[in-house]
mmCIF file of C-alpha atoms in Angstrom:
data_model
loop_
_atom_site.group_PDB
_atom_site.id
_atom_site.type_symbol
_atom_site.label_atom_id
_atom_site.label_comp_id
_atom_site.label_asym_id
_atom_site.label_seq_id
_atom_site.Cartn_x
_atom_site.Cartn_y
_atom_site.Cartn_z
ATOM 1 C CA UNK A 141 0.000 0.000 0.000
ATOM 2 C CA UNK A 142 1.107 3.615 -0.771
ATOM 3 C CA UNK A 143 0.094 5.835 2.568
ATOM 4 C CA UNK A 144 0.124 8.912 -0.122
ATOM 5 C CA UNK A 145 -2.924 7.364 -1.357
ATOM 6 C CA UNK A 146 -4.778 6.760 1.840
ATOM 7 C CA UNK A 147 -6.798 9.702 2.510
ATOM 8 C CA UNK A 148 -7.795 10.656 -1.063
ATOM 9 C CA UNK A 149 -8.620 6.612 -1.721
ATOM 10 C CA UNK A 150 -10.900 7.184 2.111
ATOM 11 C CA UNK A 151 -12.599 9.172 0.495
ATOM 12 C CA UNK A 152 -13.753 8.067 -2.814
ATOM 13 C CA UNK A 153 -14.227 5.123 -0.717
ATOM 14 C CA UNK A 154 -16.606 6.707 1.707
ATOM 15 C CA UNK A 155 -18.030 9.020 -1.292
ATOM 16 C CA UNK A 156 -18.965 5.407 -2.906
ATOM 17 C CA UNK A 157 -20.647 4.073 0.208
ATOM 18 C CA UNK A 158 -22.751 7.022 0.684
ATOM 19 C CA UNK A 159 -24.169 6.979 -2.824
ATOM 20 C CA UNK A 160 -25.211 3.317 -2.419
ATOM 21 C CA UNK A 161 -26.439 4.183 1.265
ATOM 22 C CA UNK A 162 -28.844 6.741 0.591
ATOM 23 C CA UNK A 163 -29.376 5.902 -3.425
ATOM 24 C CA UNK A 164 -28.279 9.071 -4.765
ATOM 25 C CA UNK A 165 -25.927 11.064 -6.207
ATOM 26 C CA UNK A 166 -23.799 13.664 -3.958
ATOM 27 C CA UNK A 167 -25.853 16.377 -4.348
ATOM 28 C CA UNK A 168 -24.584 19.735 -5.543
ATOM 29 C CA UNK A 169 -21.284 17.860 -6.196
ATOM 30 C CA UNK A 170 -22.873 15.504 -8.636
ATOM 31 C CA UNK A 171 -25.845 17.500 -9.897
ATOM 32 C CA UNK A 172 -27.575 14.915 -12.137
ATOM 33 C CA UNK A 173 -31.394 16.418 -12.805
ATOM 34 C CA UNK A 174 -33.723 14.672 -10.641
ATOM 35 C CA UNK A 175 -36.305 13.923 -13.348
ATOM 36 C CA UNK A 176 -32.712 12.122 -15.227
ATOM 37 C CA UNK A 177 -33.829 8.501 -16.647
ATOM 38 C CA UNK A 178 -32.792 5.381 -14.329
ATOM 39 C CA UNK A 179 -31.462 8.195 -11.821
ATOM 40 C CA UNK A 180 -31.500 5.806 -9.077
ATOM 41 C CA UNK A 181 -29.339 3.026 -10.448
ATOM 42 C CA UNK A 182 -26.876 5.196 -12.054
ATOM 43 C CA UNK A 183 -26.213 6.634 -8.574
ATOM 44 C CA UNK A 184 -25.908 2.874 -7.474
ATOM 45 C CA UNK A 185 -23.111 2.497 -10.685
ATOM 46 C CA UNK A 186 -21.275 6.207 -9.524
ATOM 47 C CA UNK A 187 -21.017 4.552 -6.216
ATOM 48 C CA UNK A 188 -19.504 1.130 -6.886
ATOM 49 C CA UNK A 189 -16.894 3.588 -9.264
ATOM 50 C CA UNK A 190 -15.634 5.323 -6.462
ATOM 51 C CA UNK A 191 -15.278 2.497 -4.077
ATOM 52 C CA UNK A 192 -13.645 0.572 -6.798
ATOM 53 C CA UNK A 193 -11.426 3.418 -7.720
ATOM 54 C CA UNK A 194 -10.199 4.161 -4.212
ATOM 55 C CA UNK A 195 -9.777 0.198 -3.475
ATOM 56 C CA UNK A 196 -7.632 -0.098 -6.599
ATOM 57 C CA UNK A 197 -5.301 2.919 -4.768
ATOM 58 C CA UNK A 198 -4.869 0.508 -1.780
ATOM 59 C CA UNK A 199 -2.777 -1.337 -3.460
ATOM 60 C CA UNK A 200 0.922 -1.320 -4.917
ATOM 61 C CA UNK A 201 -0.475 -2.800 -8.491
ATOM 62 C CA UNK A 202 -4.016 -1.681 -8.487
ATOM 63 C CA UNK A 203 -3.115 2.141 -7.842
ATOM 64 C CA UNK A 204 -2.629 3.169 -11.622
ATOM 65 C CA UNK A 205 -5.535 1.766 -12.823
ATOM 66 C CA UNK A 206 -7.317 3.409 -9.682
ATOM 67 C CA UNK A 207 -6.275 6.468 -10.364
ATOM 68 C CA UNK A 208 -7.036 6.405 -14.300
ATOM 69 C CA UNK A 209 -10.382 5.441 -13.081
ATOM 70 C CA UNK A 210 -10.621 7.971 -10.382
ATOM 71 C CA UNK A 211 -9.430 11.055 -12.694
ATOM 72 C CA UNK A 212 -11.471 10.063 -15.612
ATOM 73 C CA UNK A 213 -14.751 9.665 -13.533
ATOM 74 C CA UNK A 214 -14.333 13.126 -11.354
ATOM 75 C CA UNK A 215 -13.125 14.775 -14.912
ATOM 76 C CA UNK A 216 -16.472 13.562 -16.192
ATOM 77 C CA UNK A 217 -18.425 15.028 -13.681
ATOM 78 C CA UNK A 218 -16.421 18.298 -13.938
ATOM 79 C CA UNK A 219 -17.035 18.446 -17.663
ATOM 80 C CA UNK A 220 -21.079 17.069 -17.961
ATOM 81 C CA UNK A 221 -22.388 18.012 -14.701
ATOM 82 C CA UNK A 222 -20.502 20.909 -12.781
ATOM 83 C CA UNK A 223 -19.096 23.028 -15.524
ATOM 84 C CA UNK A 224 -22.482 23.546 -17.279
ATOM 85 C CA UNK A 225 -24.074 24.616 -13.986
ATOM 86 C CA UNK A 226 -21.312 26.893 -13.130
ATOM 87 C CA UNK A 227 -21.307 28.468 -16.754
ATOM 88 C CA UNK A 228 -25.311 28.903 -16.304
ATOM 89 C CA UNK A 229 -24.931 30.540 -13.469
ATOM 90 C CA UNK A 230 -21.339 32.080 -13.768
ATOM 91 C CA UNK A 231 -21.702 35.483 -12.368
ATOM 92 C CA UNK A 232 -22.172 33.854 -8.624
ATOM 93 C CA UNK A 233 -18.542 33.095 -7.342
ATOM 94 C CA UNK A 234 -20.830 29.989 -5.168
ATOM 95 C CA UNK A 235 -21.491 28.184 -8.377
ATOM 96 C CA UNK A 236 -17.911 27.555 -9.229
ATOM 97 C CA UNK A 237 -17.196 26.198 -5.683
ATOM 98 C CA UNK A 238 -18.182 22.620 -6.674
ATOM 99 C CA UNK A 239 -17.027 22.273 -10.104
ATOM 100 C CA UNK A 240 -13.511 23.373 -8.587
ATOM 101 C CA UNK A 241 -13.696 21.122 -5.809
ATOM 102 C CA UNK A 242 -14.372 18.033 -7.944
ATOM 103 C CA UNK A 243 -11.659 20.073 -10.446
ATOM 104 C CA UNK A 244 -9.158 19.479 -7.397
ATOM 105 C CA UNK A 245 -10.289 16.232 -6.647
ATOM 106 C CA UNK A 246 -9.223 15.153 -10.212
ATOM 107 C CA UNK A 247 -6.230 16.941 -9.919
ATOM 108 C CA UNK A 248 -5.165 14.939 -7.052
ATOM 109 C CA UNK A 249 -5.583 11.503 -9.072
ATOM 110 C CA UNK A 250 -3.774 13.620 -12.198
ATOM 111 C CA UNK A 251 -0.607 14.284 -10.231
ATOM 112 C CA UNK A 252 -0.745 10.539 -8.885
ATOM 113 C CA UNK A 253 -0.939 8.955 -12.589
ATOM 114 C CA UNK A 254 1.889 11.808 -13.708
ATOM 115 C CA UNK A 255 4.207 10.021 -11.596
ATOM 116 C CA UNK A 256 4.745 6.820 -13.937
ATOM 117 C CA UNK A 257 3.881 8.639 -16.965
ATOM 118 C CA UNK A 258 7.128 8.397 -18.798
ATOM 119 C CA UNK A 259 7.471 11.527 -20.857
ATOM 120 C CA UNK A 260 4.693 13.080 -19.783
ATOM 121 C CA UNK A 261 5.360 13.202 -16.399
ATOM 122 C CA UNK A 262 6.083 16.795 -16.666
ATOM 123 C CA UNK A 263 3.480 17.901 -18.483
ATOM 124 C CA UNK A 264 0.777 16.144 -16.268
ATOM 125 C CA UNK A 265 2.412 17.214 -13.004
ATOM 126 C CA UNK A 266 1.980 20.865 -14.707
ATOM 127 C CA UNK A 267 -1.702 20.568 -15.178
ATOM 128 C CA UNK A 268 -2.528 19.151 -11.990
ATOM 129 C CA UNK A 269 -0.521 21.977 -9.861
ATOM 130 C CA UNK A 270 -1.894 25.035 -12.595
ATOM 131 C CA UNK A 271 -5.777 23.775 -12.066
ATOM 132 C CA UNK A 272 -5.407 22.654 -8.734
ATOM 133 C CA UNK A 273 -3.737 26.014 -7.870
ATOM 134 C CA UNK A 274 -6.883 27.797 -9.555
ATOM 135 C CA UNK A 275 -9.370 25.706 -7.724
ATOM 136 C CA UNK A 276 -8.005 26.870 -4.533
ATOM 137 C CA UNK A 277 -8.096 30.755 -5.539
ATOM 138 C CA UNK A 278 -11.798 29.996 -6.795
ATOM 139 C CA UNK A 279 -12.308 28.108 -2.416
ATOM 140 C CA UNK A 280 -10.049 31.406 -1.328
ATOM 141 C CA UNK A 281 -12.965 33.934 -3.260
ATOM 142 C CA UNK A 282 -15.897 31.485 -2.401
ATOM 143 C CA UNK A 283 -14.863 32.343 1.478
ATOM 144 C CA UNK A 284 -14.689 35.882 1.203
ATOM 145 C CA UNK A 285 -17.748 36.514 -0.938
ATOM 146 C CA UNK A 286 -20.154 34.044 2.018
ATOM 147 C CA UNK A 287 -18.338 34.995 4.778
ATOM 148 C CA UNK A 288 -21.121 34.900 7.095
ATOM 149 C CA UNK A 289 -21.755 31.248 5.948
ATOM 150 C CA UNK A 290 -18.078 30.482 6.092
ATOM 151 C CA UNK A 291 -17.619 31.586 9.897
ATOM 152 C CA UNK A 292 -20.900 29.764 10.562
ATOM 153 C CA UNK A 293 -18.987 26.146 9.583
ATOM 154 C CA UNK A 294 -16.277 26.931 12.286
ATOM 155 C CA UNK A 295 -16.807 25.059 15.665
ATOM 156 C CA UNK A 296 -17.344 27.590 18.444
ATOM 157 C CA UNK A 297 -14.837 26.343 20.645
ATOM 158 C CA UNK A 298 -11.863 27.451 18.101
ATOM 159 C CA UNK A 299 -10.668 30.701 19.491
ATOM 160 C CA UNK A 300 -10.464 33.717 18.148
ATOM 161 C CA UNK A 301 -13.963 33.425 16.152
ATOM 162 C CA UNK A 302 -15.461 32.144 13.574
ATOM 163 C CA UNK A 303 -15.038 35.560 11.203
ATOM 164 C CA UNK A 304 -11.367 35.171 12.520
ATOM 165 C CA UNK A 305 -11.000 31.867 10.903
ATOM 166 C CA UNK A 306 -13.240 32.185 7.789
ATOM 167 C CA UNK A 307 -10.713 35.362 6.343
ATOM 168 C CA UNK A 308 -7.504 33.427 7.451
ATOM 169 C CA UNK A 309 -8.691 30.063 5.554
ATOM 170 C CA UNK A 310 -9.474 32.374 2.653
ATOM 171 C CA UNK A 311 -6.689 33.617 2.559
ATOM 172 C CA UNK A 312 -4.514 30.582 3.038
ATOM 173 C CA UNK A 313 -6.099 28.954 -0.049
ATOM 174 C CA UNK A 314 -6.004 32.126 -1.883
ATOM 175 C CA UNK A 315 -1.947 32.067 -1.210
ATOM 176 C CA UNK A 316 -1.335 28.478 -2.038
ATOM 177 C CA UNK A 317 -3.760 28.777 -5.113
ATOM 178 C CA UNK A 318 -1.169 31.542 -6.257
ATOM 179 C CA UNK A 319 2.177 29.700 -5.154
ATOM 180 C CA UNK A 320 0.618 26.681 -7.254
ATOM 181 C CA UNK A 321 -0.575 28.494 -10.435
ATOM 182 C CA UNK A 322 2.864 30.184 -10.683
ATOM 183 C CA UNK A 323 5.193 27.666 -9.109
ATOM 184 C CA UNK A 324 6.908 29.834 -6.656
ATOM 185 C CA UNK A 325 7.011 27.495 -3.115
ATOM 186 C CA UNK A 326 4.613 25.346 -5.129
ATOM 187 C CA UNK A 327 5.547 22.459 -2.452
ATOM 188 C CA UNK A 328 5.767 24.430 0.711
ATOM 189 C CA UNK A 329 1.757 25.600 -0.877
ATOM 190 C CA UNK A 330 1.131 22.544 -1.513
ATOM 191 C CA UNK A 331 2.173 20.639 1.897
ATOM 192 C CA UNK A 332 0.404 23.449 3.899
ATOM 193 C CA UNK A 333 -3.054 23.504 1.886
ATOM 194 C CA UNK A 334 -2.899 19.692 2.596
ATOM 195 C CA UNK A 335 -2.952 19.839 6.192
ATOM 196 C CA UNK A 336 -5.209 22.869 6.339
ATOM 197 C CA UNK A 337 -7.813 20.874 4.582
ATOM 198 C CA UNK A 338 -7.201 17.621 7.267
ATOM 199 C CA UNK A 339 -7.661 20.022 9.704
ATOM 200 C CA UNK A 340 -10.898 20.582 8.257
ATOM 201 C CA UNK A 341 -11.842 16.966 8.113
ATOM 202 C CA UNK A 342 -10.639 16.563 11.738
ATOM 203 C CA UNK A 343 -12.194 20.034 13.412
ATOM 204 C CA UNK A 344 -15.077 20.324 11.341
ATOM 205 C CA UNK A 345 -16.428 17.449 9.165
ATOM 206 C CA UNK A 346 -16.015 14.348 11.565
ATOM 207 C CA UNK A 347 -17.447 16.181 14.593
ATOM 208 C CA UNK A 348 -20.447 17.435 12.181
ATOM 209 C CA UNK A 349 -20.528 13.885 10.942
ATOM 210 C CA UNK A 350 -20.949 12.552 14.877
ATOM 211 C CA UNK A 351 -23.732 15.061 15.289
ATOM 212 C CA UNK A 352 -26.151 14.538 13.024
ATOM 213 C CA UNK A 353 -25.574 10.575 11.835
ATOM 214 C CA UNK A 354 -28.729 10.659 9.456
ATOM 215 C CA UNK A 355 -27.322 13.647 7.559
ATOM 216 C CA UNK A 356 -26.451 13.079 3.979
ATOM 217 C CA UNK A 357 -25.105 16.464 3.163
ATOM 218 C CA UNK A 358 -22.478 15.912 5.903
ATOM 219 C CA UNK A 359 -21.532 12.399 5.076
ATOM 220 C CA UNK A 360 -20.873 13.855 1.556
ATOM 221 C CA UNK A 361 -19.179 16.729 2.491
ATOM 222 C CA UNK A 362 -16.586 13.968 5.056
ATOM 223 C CA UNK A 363 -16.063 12.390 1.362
ATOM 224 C CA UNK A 364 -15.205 15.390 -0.514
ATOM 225 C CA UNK A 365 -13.178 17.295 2.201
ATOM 226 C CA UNK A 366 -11.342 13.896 2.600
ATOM 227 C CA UNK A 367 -10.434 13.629 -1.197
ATOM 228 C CA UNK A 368 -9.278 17.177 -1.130
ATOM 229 C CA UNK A 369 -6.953 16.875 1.367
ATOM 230 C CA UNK A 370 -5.734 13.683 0.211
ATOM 231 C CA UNK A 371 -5.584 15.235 -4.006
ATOM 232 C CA UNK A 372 -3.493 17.767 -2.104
ATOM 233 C CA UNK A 373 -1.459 16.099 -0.815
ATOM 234 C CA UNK A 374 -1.223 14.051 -3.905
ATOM 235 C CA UNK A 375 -0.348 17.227 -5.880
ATOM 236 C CA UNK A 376 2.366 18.023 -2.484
ATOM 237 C CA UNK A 377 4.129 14.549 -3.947
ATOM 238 C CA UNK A 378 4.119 14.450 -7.068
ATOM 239 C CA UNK A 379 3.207 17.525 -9.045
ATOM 240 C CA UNK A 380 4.544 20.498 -6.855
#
């Protein structure tokens, strides 16, 4: 098993199980129309993709395939499902908040299959750090413009405040999405987004996750703030 594939493969894991446990797609993060023919199965297939995907990462021989499957089904959603709805809607900065969280997500599996890509290792690793870098300056804006909202996420018992803590994550993914889009301490961005985002998964997600069991908006967003922080770190390795 590679350990740089653990938390990224958790969560496409977990993303999988929660599409087959409440028999539907992840929401605004997979925004198939609800009136879409055979809806329900084909949130059955998405799920089985992700768990297979982030199984396949588990392993030594399975993790190339797992991460072609991974990248190709996130860059799928990007391109048919998130991506139109951000375009139809492009003048509200929250609209391109999921498309450039599943853009990250992909990212993640991008910089993982650039590593035994022969001569287009390079080039790959390139991509994955320029859009992943963008993503995070698109999270960076998406905090400033719902502030409010933002600060509302934060656990109360994490001094200063909440306000304190939605402008400084801003910022910090506004900074790495920068460092990453030119380059400049790409790693050091890199490494430091990745364990900003755990701490989310650890301060915010799990606890939220413990609170309200029955939730499926909070199981999904445990999934997706697991896969970014594990494509981060992912991008940290092998494309920064």
């Amino acid at each position: 098993m590679n350990p740089n594939n653990a938390l990224y493969s958790f969560g496409a894991i977990l993303l999988g199980v929660v599409g087959i446990s409440f028999h539907d797609f992840a929401m605004q993060w997979q925004p198939v129309p609800a009136g879409f023919p055979i809806r329900t199965p084909l949130a059955y297939v998405s799920g089985f993709i992700l768990i297979a995907g982030g199984a396949a990462l588990l392993s030594r021989k399975g993790e190339r395939a797992g991460a072609w499957l991974l990248t190709a089904f996130l860059g799928l959603w990007t391109l048919t499902l998130n991506l139109p709805a951000a375009i139809a809607s492009y003048t509200h900065i929250a609209a391109w908040n999921s498309p450039a969280e599943i853009a990250f997500m992909t990212m993640g599996g991008l910089a993982l299959l650039s590593s035994s890509a022969g001569e287009l290792r390079t080039t790959l690793a390139r991509i994955a750090r320029i859009v992943a870098g963008l993503s995070a300056c698109v999270f960076g804006c998406a905090h400033f413009n719902y502030i409010d909202f933002t600060a509302s996420m934060v656990p109360a018992w994490i001094p200063p405040s909440g306000v304190f803590w939605a402008w400084a994550t801003g910022a910090g993914h506004l900074a790495a999405g920068l460092a990453l889009v030119s380059g400049i301490r790409a790693r050091l961005a890199a490494t430091l987004l990745a364990g900003m985002m755990a701490a989310f998964v650890v301060l915010l997600h799990l606890p939220r996750v413990v609170a309200a069991p029955d939730s499926h908006v909070e199981w999904i967003m445990l999934g997706v703030s697991s896969m970014l922080a594990g494509a981060a770190w992912l991008i940290r390795k092998y494309a920064a």
